[in-house]
CSV table of C-alpha atoms in Angstrom, one decimal:
chain,number,residue,atom,x,y,z
A,1,MET,CA,58.3,-32.5,-92.8
A,2,ILE,CA,57.7,-35.6,-90.7
A,3,SER,CA,54.5,-35.8,-88.5
A,4,PHE,CA,55.8,-37.3,-85.3
A,5,LYS,CA,53.4,-39.6,-83.5
A,6,LEU,CA,52.8,-40.5,-79.9
A,7,ILE,CA,54.5,-43.1,-77.8
A,8,LEU,CA,51.9,-45.1,-75.9
A,9,PHE,CA,54.3,-46.7,-73.5
A,10,ILE,CA,55.4,-49.7,-75.7
A,11,PHE,CA,53.1,-48.9,-78.5
A,12,VAL,CA,54.3,-46.6,-81.2
A,13,TYR,CA,51.9,-45.0,-83.7
A,14,GLY,CA,53.1,-45.2,-87.3
A,15,ILE,CA,54.8,-42.1,-88.7
A,16,ILE,CA,52.8,-40.5,-91.4
A,17,HIS,CA,54.6,-38.2,-93.9
A,18,VAL,CA,52.5,-35.1,-94.5
A,19,ASN,CA,54.0,-31.9,-95.7
A,20,GLY,CA,54.0,-29.1,-93.0
A,21,ILE,CA,51.1,-30.6,-91.0
A,22,CYS,CA,52.8,-30.7,-87.6
A,23,ASP,CA,56.4,-29.7,-87.2
A,24,SER,CA,58.1,-31.2,-84.1
A,25,GLN,CA,59.3,-27.8,-83.0
A,26,THR,CA,56.9,-25.2,-84.4
A,27,GLY,CA,53.5,-27.0,-84.8
A,28,PRO,CA,51.3,-25.2,-85.7
A,29,VAL,CA,48.8,-26.0,-82.9
A,30,GLY,CA,45.4,-27.0,-84.1
A,31,SER,CA,46.2,-28.2,-87.6
A,32,ILE,CA,44.4,-31.4,-88.5
A,33,GLU,CA,45.2,-34.4,-90.7
A,34,CYS,CA,43.4,-37.6,-91.6
A,35,SER,CA,45.8,-40.5,-90.9
A,36,SER,CA,46.2,-44.1,-89.8
A,37,ASN,CA,47.2,-45.0,-86.3
A,38,ASP,CA,48.5,-48.4,-85.2
A,39,ASP,CA,46.0,-50.5,-83.3
A,40,PHE,CA,43.0,-48.7,-84.8
A,41,THR,CA,40.8,-50.2,-87.6
A,42,LYS,CA,40.2,-46.9,-89.6
A,43,LYS,CA,41.8,-43.6,-90.3
A,44,GLN,CA,40.9,-40.9,-87.9
A,45,TRP,CA,41.4,-37.2,-87.4
A,46,ASN,CA,44.7,-36.2,-85.7
A,47,THR,CA,45.4,-32.8,-84.2
A,48,CYS,CA,48.8,-31.1,-83.9
A,49,LEU,CA,49.2,-30.3,-80.2
A,50,THR,CA,51.8,-29.5,-77.6
A,51,ASN,CA,53.6,-32.3,-75.7
A,52,ASN,CA,52.6,-30.6,-72.4
A,53,TYR,CA,48.9,-30.7,-73.3
A,54,ILE,CA,49.1,-34.4,-74.5
A,55,GLN,CA,50.8,-35.5,-71.3
A,56,ARG,CA,48.3,-33.7,-69.1
A,57,HIS,CA,45.3,-34.8,-71.0
A,58,SER,CA,46.4,-38.5,-71.0
A,59,GLN,CA,47.7,-38.2,-67.4
A,60,GLY,CA,51.2,-39.2,-68.5
A,61,ARG,CA,50.2,-42.2,-70.5
A,62,GLN,CA,51.1,-40.6,-73.8
A,63,LYS,CA,53.7,-38.1,-75.0
A,64,CYS,CA,55.5,-36.9,-78.1
A,65,ALA,CA,58.4,-39.0,-79.3
A,66,ASP,CA,62.0,-38.0,-78.6
A,67,GLY,CA,60.9,-35.1,-76.3
A,68,ASN,CA,59.5,-33.1,-79.2
A,69,ASN,CA,57.5,-30.0,-78.4
A,70,TYR,CA,54.7,-30.8,-80.9
A,71,CYS,CA,53.1,-34.0,-82.3
A,72,THR,CA,49.7,-35.2,-83.5
A,73,TYR,CA,47.2,-36.6,-81.0
A,74,ALA,CA,44.5,-39.0,-82.4
A,75,CYS,CA,40.8,-38.3,-81.9
A,76,MET,CA,40.0,-41.6,-80.2
A,77,PRO,CA,42.5,-41.3,-77.3
A,78,GLU,CA,41.6,-37.6,-76.8
A,79,ALA,CA,37.8,-37.8,-77.1
A,80,TYR,CA,37.1,-41.3,-75.8
A,81,TYR,CA,40.3,-42.3,-73.9
A,82,VAL,CA,40.5,-45.4,-76.2
A,83,GLU,CA,44.0,-46.5,-77.4
A,84,ALA,CA,43.1,-49.3,-79.7
A,85,GLY,CA,40.2,-50.8,-81.7
A,86,ASP,CA,37.3,-49.4,-83.7
A,87,VAL,CA,37.0,-45.7,-84.7
A,88,VAL,CA,33.7,-44.1,-84.0
A,89,ASP,CA,32.0,-42.0,-86.7
A,90,THR,CA,32.9,-38.7,-84.9
A,91,CYS,CA,36.6,-39.4,-85.3
A,92,ALA,CA,36.6,-41.4,-88.6
A,93,CYS,CA,37.8,-39.8,-91.8
A,94,ASN,CA,39.1,-40.7,-95.2
A,95,ASP,CA,41.5,-39.1,-97.8
A,96,SER,CA,38.6,-37.6,-99.7
A,97,LEU,CA,37.5,-35.4,-96.8
A,98,ILE,CA,38.7,-31.9,-96.3
A,99,PRO,CA,40.0,-31.4,-92.8
A,100,PRO,CA,37.4,-29.3,-90.9
A,101,VAL,CA,38.3,-25.7,-90.0
A,102,SER,CA,37.5,-23.9,-86.8
A,103,SER,CA,36.9,-20.1,-86.3
A,104,LEU,CA,38.3,-20.3,-82.8
A,105,PRO,CA,41.7,-18.7,-82.0
A,106,THR,CA,44.7,-21.0,-82.0
A,107,GLU,CA,45.2,-20.7,-78.2
A,108,CYS,CA,41.9,-22.6,-77.7
A,109,PHE,CA,43.3,-25.9,-79.0
A,110,SER,CA,46.2,-26.8,-76.8
A,111,PRO,CA,45.9,-24.8,-73.5
A,112,ASP,CA,48.0,-25.5,-70.4
A,113,GLY,CA,45.0,-25.1,-68.1
A,114,SER,CA,46.1,-21.9,-66.5
A,115,ASN,CA,44.0,-19.5,-68.6
A,116,CYS,CA,40.7,-19.0,-66.8
A,117,ASP,CA,39.3,-17.0,-69.8
A,118,TRP,CA,39.5,-20.2,-71.9
A,119,TYR,CA,36.0,-21.2,-70.9
A,120,LYS,CA,34.5,-17.9,-72.2
A,121,SER,CA,36.8,-17.3,-75.1
A,122,CYS,CA,36.8,-20.9,-76.4
A,123,LEU,CA,34.2,-23.3,-75.0
A,124,GLU,CA,31.4,-20.8,-74.7
A,125,ARG,CA,32.0,-19.4,-78.1
A,126,LYS,CA,31.3,-22.8,-79.7
A,127,TYR,CA,28.5,-23.9,-77.3
A,128,SER,CA,25.7,-21.8,-76.0
A,129,CYS,CA,24.7,-23.5,-72.7
A,130,GLU,CA,22.9,-20.7,-71.0
A,131,GLY,CA,19.9,-22.0,-69.0
A,132,THR,CA,21.3,-25.6,-68.8
A,133,SER,CA,23.1,-27.4,-66.1
A,134,THR,CA,26.3,-26.8,-68.0
A,135,GLU,CA,25.9,-23.1,-67.3
A,136,TYR,CA,26.4,-23.9,-63.6
A,137,LEU,CA,29.4,-26.1,-64.4
A,138,LEU,CA,31.1,-23.1,-66.2
A,139,ILE,CA,30.3,-20.8,-63.3
A,140,TYR,CA,32.1,-23.2,-60.9
A,141,THR,CA,35.1,-23.9,-63.2
A,142,LYS,CA,35.8,-20.2,-63.7
A,143,ILE,CA,35.4,-19.4,-59.9
A,144,PHE,CA,37.7,-22.3,-59.0
A,145,CYS,CA,40.3,-21.4,-61.7
A,146,ASN,CA,40.4,-17.8,-60.5
A,147,LEU,CA,41.1,-18.8,-56.9
A,148,PHE,CA,44.7,-19.3,-58.0
A,149,ILE,CA,44.9,-15.8,-59.4
A,150,LYS,CA,42.8,-13.7,-57.0
A,151,TYR,CA,43.8,-15.2,-53.7
A,152,LYS,CA,47.3,-16.6,-54.4
A,153,ASN,CA,48.8,-14.9,-51.4
A,154,VAL,CA,46.2,-16.4,-49.0
A,155,PHE,CA,46.9,-20.1,-49.4
A,156,THR,CA,49.7,-22.4,-48.4
A,157,ASP,CA,51.9,-24.0,-51.0
A,158,ARG,CA,50.1,-27.3,-50.7
A,159,ALA,CA,46.7,-25.6,-51.3
A,160,LEU,CA,48.1,-23.7,-54.3
A,161,ARG,CA,49.3,-27.0,-55.8
A,162,TRP,CA,45.9,-28.5,-55.4
A,163,ILE,CA,44.1,-25.5,-57.0
A,164,ASP,CA,46.6,-25.3,-59.8
A,165,ASP,CA,46.6,-29.0,-60.7
A,166,GLY,CA,42.8,-29.3,-60.2
A,167,ARG,CA,41.9,-26.3,-62.4
A,168,LYS,CA,44.2,-27.5,-65.2
A,169,CYS,CA,42.8,-31.1,-65.0
A,170,LEU,CA,39.2,-29.9,-65.3
A,171,GLN,CA,40.1,-27.8,-68.3
A,172,MET,CA,41.9,-30.7,-69.9
A,173,ALA,CA,38.8,-32.8,-69.7
A,174,LEU,CA,36.8,-30.3,-71.8
A,175,VAL,CA,39.3,-29.2,-74.5
A,176,GLN,CA,38.2,-32.0,-76.8
A,177,PHE,CA,34.9,-30.3,-77.3
A,178,VAL,CA,36.5,-27.4,-79.2
A,179,ARG,CA,37.9,-29.7,-81.9
A,180,PRO,CA,36.2,-28.8,-85.2
A,181,PHE,CA,35.3,-32.4,-85.9
A,182,ILE,CA,33.5,-32.8,-82.6
A,183,ASN,CA,30.0,-31.4,-82.4
A,184,GLY,CA,29.2,-32.1,-78.8
A,185,THR,CA,26.3,-31.0,-76.6
A,186,CYS,CA,26.0,-29.1,-73.4
A,187,GLN,CA,25.0,-32.3,-71.6
A,188,ALA,CA,28.0,-34.1,-73.0
A,189,ILE,CA,30.2,-31.3,-71.6
A,190,ASP,CA,28.5,-31.6,-68.2
A,191,ASP,CA,29.0,-35.4,-68.2
A,192,ALA,CA,32.7,-35.2,-69.1
A,193,ALA,CA,33.3,-32.8,-66.2
A,194,SER,CA,31.3,-35.0,-63.8
A,195,ASP,CA,33.4,-38.0,-64.8
A,196,ALA,CA,36.7,-36.1,-64.3
A,197,PHE,CA,35.7,-34.0,-61.2
A,198,LYS,CA,36.6,-36.4,-58.4
A,199,SER,CA,39.9,-37.6,-59.9
A,200,CYS,CA,40.9,-34.0,-60.8
A,201,ASN,CA,40.6,-33.1,-57.1
A,202,LEU,CA,41.9,-36.3,-55.5
A,203,GLN,CA,44.7,-37.4,-57.9
A,204,PRO,CA,45.3,-34.8,-60.7
A,205,TYR,CA,48.2,-35.4,-63.0
A,206,PRO,CA,51.1,-35.2,-62.2
A,207,GLN,CA,49.7,-35.7,-58.7
A,208,GLN,CA,51.6,-32.9,-57.1
A,209,GLY,CA,48.5,-31.5,-55.4
A,210,SER,CA,45.4,-33.2,-54.0
A,211,ILE,CA,42.5,-31.9,-52.1
A,212,CYS,CA,43.3,-34.5,-49.4
A,213,ASP,CA,46.7,-32.8,-48.9
A,214,ILE,CA,45.4,-29.5,-47.8
A,215,THR,CA,44.7,-28.3,-44.3
A,216,ARG,CA,41.2,-27.7,-43.0
A,217,ARG,CA,42.2,-24.0,-42.8
A,218,ASP,CA,42.9,-23.9,-46.5
A,219,TRP,CA,39.7,-25.8,-47.2
A,220,LEU,CA,37.6,-23.3,-45.3
A,221,ARG,CA,39.2,-20.5,-47.1
A,222,ALA,CA,38.8,-22.1,-50.6
A,223,PHE,CA,35.2,-23.1,-49.9
A,224,TRP,CA,34.0,-19.8,-48.6
A,225,MET,CA,35.9,-17.7,-51.1
A,226,MET,CA,34.2,-19.7,-53.9
A,227,LYS,CA,30.8,-19.4,-52.2
A,228,PHE,CA,31.3,-15.7,-51.9
A,229,GLU,CA,31.8,-15.4,-55.7
A,230,TYR,CA,28.3,-16.8,-56.4
A,231,ASN,CA,25.7,-14.1,-57.0
A,232,ILE,CA,23.2,-14.2,-54.2
A,233,SER,CA,20.3,-14.1,-56.7
A,234,ILE,CA,21.6,-17.0,-58.7
A,235,SER,CA,19.5,-20.2,-59.0
A,236,THR,CA,20.1,-22.7,-56.2
A,237,ALA,CA,20.8,-25.3,-58.9
A,238,ALA,CA,24.1,-23.5,-59.6
A,239,TYR,CA,25.6,-24.8,-56.3
A,240,VAL,CA,25.7,-28.4,-57.4
A,241,TRP,CA,29.4,-28.2,-58.2
A,242,LEU,CA,30.3,-26.5,-55.0
A,243,GLN,CA,28.5,-29.3,-53.2
A,244,LYS,CA,30.5,-31.8,-55.2
A,245,ALA,CA,33.7,-30.1,-54.0
A,246,LEU,CA,32.5,-30.2,-50.4
A,247,GLU,CA,31.6,-33.9,-50.6
A,248,THR,CA,35.0,-34.7,-52.2
A,249,PHE,CA,36.8,-33.0,-49.4
A,250,TYR,CA,34.8,-34.9,-46.8
A,251,GLU,CA,35.9,-38.1,-48.4
A,252,CYS,CA,39.5,-37.3,-47.4
A,253,GLN,CA,38.6,-37.0,-43.7
A,254,ASN,CA,38.0,-40.5,-42.4
A,255,ASP,CA,37.5,-39.6,-38.8
A,256,PRO,CA,35.4,-36.8,-37.3
A,257,GLN,CA,37.5,-33.7,-36.8
A,258,VAL,CA,36.8,-31.3,-33.9
A,259,ASN,CA,35.9,-27.9,-35.2
A,260,ASP,CA,38.8,-25.8,-33.8
A,261,PHE,CA,37.8,-22.8,-35.9
A,262,GLY,CA,34.6,-22.1,-33.9
A,263,HIS,CA,35.3,-18.4,-33.5
A,264,VAL,CA,34.8,-17.9,-37.3
A,265,TYR,CA,32.9,-21.1,-38.5
A,266,GLN,CA,30.0,-23.1,-37.1
A,267,GLU,CA,27.9,-26.0,-38.3
A,268,PHE,CA,24.3,-26.9,-37.3
A,269,LYS,CA,22.0,-29.8,-38.0
A,270,LEU,CA,18.5,-28.3,-38.6
A,271,THR,CA,15.3,-30.4,-38.6
A,272,MET,CA,12.6,-29.0,-40.9
A,273,ASP,CA,9.0,-30.1,-40.5
A,274,LEU,CA,7.4,-30.3,-43.9
A,275,ILE,CA,4.1,-28.5,-43.3
A,276,GLN,CA,3.2,-28.4,-47.0
A,277,THR,CA,5.3,-29.3,-50.1
A,278,SER,CA,4.9,-28.9,-53.8
A,279,TRP,CA,5.9,-32.5,-54.4
A,280,ASN,CA,3.6,-35.5,-53.9
A,281,ASN,CA,6.1,-38.1,-52.9
A,282,GLN,CA,9.5,-37.4,-51.4
A,283,ILE,CA,11.2,-40.4,-53.0
A,284,ASN,CA,10.7,-38.7,-56.4
A,285,LEU,CA,13.2,-36.0,-55.4
A,286,ASN,CA,16.9,-36.7,-55.9
A,287,LYS,CA,19.8,-35.5,-53.7
A,288,ASP,CA,20.6,-32.5,-55.9
A,289,GLN,CA,17.0,-31.3,-55.6
A,290,PHE,CA,17.0,-31.7,-51.8
A,291,ASP,CA,20.3,-29.8,-51.7
A,292,GLN,CA,18.7,-27.0,-53.7
A,293,ILE,CA,15.8,-26.8,-51.2
A,294,ALA,CA,18.3,-26.7,-48.4
A,295,ILE,CA,20.3,-23.9,-49.9
A,296,ASP,CA,17.1,-21.9,-50.5
A,297,ILE,CA,16.0,-22.4,-46.9
A,298,THR,CA,19.4,-21.4,-45.6
A,299,HIS,CA,19.5,-18.2,-47.7
A,300,ARG,CA,16.1,-17.2,-46.4
A,301,ILE,CA,17.1,-17.7,-42.8
A,302,ALA,CA,20.1,-15.5,-43.4
A,303,LYS,CA,17.8,-12.9,-44.9
A,304,PHE,CA,15.5,-13.1,-42.0
A,305,LEU,CA,18.4,-12.6,-39.6
A,306,ASN,CA,19.6,-9.6,-41.6
A,307,ALA,CA,22.9,-11.3,-42.0
A,308,SER,CA,24.8,-9.3,-44.6
A,309,PRO,CA,26.2,-11.6,-47.4
A,310,GLU,CA,29.3,-9.3,-47.5
A,311,GLN,CA,30.1,-10.2,-43.9
A,312,TRP,CA,28.6,-13.6,-43.2
A,313,GLY,CA,28.7,-16.8,-45.3
A,314,TRP,CA,25.7,-19.1,-45.2
A,315,TYR,CA,25.4,-22.5,-46.9
A,316,GLY,CA,23.3,-25.6,-46.5
A,317,TYR,CA,22.7,-29.1,-47.9
A,318,GLY,CA,20.2,-31.8,-47.4
A,319,VAL,CA,21.0,-34.9,-45.4
A,320,THR,CA,17.9,-37.1,-45.0
A,321,LEU,CA,14.2,-37.0,-45.4
A,322,ALA,CA,12.4,-39.2,-42.9
A,323,GLN,CA,10.0,-41.8,-44.4
A,324,GLN,CA,7.9,-42.0,-41.3
A,325,ARG,CA,6.0,-39.3,-39.5
A,326,SER,CA,7.9,-37.8,-36.5
A,327,ASN,CA,6.6,-36.9,-33.1
A,328,THR,CA,5.8,-33.5,-34.5
A,329,VAL,CA,3.2,-35.2,-36.8
A,330,TYR,CA,4.9,-33.8,-39.9
A,331,LYS,CA,7.4,-35.5,-42.0
A,332,GLN,CA,10.8,-34.0,-41.8
A,333,MET,CA,14.0,-33.2,-43.7
A,334,THR,CA,17.4,-32.5,-42.2
A,335,ILE,CA,19.7,-29.7,-43.3
A,336,VAL,CA,23.3,-29.3,-42.4
A,337,LEU,CA,23.7,-25.5,-42.2
A,338,LEU,CA,27.1,-23.8,-42.3
A,339,VAL,CA,27.8,-20.3,-41.1
A,340,ALA,CA,31.1,-18.4,-41.4
A,341,ASP,CA,32.6,-15.0,-40.6
A,342,LEU,CA,34.0,-14.3,-44.0
A,343,SER,CA,36.6,-11.7,-42.9
A,344,GLY,CA,37.9,-14.1,-40.4
A,345,ILE,CA,38.1,-16.9,-43.0
A,346,VAL,CA,40.3,-14.8,-45.3
A,347,ASN,CA,42.7,-13.1,-42.8
A,348,ASN,CA,44.9,-14.4,-40.1
A,349,THR,CA,42.2,-14.4,-37.4
A,350,LEU,CA,41.4,-17.9,-38.8
A,351,ILE,CA,44.4,-19.3,-37.0
A,352,PRO,CA,43.0,-20.9,-33.9
A,353,PRO,CA,44.2,-19.0,-30.8
A,354,VAL,CA,44.2,-20.2,-27.2
A,355,ASN,CA,41.4,-17.9,-26.2
A,356,ILE,CA,39.4,-15.6,-28.5
A,357,THR,CA,35.9,-14.1,-28.5
A,358,ASN,CA,34.3,-13.1,-31.8
A,359,ILE,CA,31.6,-10.9,-30.3
A,360,LYS,CA,29.7,-10.2,-33.6
A,361,PHE,CA,29.8,-13.8,-34.8
A,362,ASN,CA,28.6,-15.0,-31.4
A,363,GLU,CA,25.7,-12.5,-31.5
A,364,LEU,CA,24.7,-13.7,-34.9
A,365,ILE,CA,24.7,-17.4,-33.8
A,366,GLU,CA,22.7,-16.5,-30.7
A,367,LYS,CA,20.2,-14.6,-32.8
A,368,PHE,CA,19.8,-17.6,-35.0
A,369,LYS,CA,19.2,-20.0,-32.0
A,370,ASN,CA,16.7,-17.6,-30.4
A,371,ALA,CA,14.7,-17.3,-33.6
A,372,LEU,CA,14.3,-21.1,-33.7
A,373,ILE,CA,13.5,-21.3,-29.9
A,374,LYS,CA,10.7,-18.7,-30.5
A,375,GLY,CA,9.4,-20.6,-33.5
A,376,ASP,CA,10.1,-17.7,-35.9
A,377,LEU,CA,11.7,-19.8,-38.6
A,378,LEU,CA,8.7,-20.6,-40.8
A,379,ILE,CA,9.8,-20.7,-44.4
A,380,GLN,CA,7.5,-20.4,-47.4
A,381,ASN,CA,8.9,-20.7,-50.9
A,382,ASP,CA,8.1,-22.3,-54.3
A,383,ASN,CA,8.8,-25.7,-52.8
A,384,GLY,CA,6.3,-25.4,-49.9
A,385,THR,CA,6.1,-24.5,-46.3
A,386,PHE,CA,8.9,-25.6,-43.9
A,387,TYR,CA,9.1,-25.1,-40.1
A,388,ALA,CA,12.5,-25.3,-38.3
A,389,SER,CA,11.5,-27.5,-35.3
A,390,GLN,CA,14.9,-28.6,-33.9
A,391,MET,CA,18.6,-27.7,-34.1
A,392,GLY,CA,21.8,-29.4,-33.0
A,393,HIS,CA,25.1,-27.6,-32.7
A,394,CYS,CA,27.7,-29.7,-34.5
A,395,MET,CA,30.8,-30.7,-32.6
A,396,ASP,CA,32.8,-31.7,-35.7
A,397,MET,CA,33.2,-30.6,-39.3
A,398,LYS,CA,31.1,-33.5,-40.6
A,399,CYS,CA,28.4,-33.1,-38.0
A,400,HIS,CA,28.7,-36.7,-36.8
A,401,ALA,CA,27.8,-35.5,-33.3
A,402,THR,CA,25.8,-32.6,-31.9
A,403,ILE,CA,25.6,-30.7,-28.6
A,404,GLU,CA,23.2,-28.1,-27.3
A,405,ASN,CA,20.1,-29.6,-29.1
A,406,ILE,CA,17.3,-27.1,-28.9
A,407,SER,CA,13.7,-27.2,-30.0
A,408,ALA,CA,11.0,-24.8,-31.3
A,409,PRO,CA,7.4,-24.8,-30.0
A,410,PRO,CA,5.2,-27.3,-31.9
A,411,TYR,CA,4.1,-25.8,-35.2
A,412,GLY,CA,0.4,-26.2,-34.4
A,413,SER,CA,0.5,-24.3,-31.1
A,414,LYS,CA,2.5,-21.5,-32.7
A,415,ASN,CA,0.4,-21.4,-35.8
A,416,ASP,CA,-2.8,-20.9,-33.8
A,417,ALA,CA,-1.6,-17.4,-32.9
A,418,ARG,CA,-0.9,-16.2,-36.4
A,419,ARG,CA,-0.9,-12.6,-35.3
A,420,ASN,CA,2.4,-10.7,-35.8
A,421,LYS,CA,3.9,-13.9,-37.3
A,422,ILE,CA,6.9,-13.4,-39.5
A,423,TYR,CA,7.2,-15.7,-42.5
A,424,VAL,CA,10.3,-15.9,-44.6
A,425,THR,CA,8.8,-16.0,-48.1
A,426,GLY,CA,9.1,-14.9,-51.7
A,427,THR,CA,10.6,-16.4,-54.8
A,428,ARG,CA,13.7,-18.5,-54.9
A,429,GLN,CA,15.8,-15.6,-55.9
A,430,LEU,CA,14.7,-13.1,-53.3
A,431,ALA,CA,13.5,-13.4,-49.7
A,432,VAL,CA,10.8,-11.0,-48.5
A,433,LEU,CA,9.5,-10.5,-45.0
A,434,ILE,CA,5.8,-10.2,-44.6
A,435,LEU,CA,3.9,-9.3,-41.4
A,436,ILE,CA,0.4,-10.9,-41.1
């Protein structure tokens, strides 16, 4: 049989004759050969894959010749996105080497990106990344992938195109790691996903769906549905990928947008006085670490307000940490805090009406404001002690402007009367209320 090679626009890989290695109509997927490719200095491993996978992975730059269903895809273009030049040791081979064999099932090697179980059945079978940052990546990719399946009837066609193209694109960026000749690391997987994340959301191949094409209603639904899927006891570090998605969506919105979903969704800018912290110098903390602190504080506030996670969505991220002492004496950090009525987000009550009153949601927001006005939001956790001293009610969905700015009593005066004071405290995973 003839092993058909790829057409790289005007470059054509040489055709290598190997019996039965990759039939143009039947494959088999995952079979490997050591062969030469035009424009490369050495022989390299080539894998028999579907034309659909090759086009998606290369974002249309490469495809099988003559419209064939299967052909071989060289290691360098797949693993390193390099189409000419030297061959790295990972990809290099010679005729004396026996092609490596994988114990993974065939469907692992050339997925179309729609199987959300691929991460568990394939990638996680080869790599054990529990306890690393890659564990959080895999949590997000599975949650995002399943949006298309679990909530397909909720989204508009444009949103479904974004979710479908985005989930396939993210999976394509990681398939290389299941090749038997690639022994990657959890960090390498995390890095590959980070490199692909923004383009997979903004311009996924074949560019039928982009996060910038969806409505704010679809975005609110996607964001809060994903947030809801996170276990409340999970580490705050797990939210780093959800935060990346939020920041990517905000890149699409050049101008502040009035929040016309106020009956089910509100944003606040919360100023936290840093009474005592576990770090010596704030500049040693990166943005991800500040975001984790913000999420932890947000969850503790929700716990203090007895806001059921089944009914109300709470999320927060860090904005700035003042370098100079404020008029409250203490240094400060700023949190943007998001609150949502989850049932309203999912069903048709999310459609902005002319006049609507969401009594329970309004009561929760007022309870939140009153707790700050009374000086009751003193948060203690593994990171230190934080006091909510000011709050601004955001007018838009990026919180460029605030209204109804309110303040708490100065921490010192409130702290003098420690009797009956409620602290929100405990470990990062569980908030506990203590009366002292």
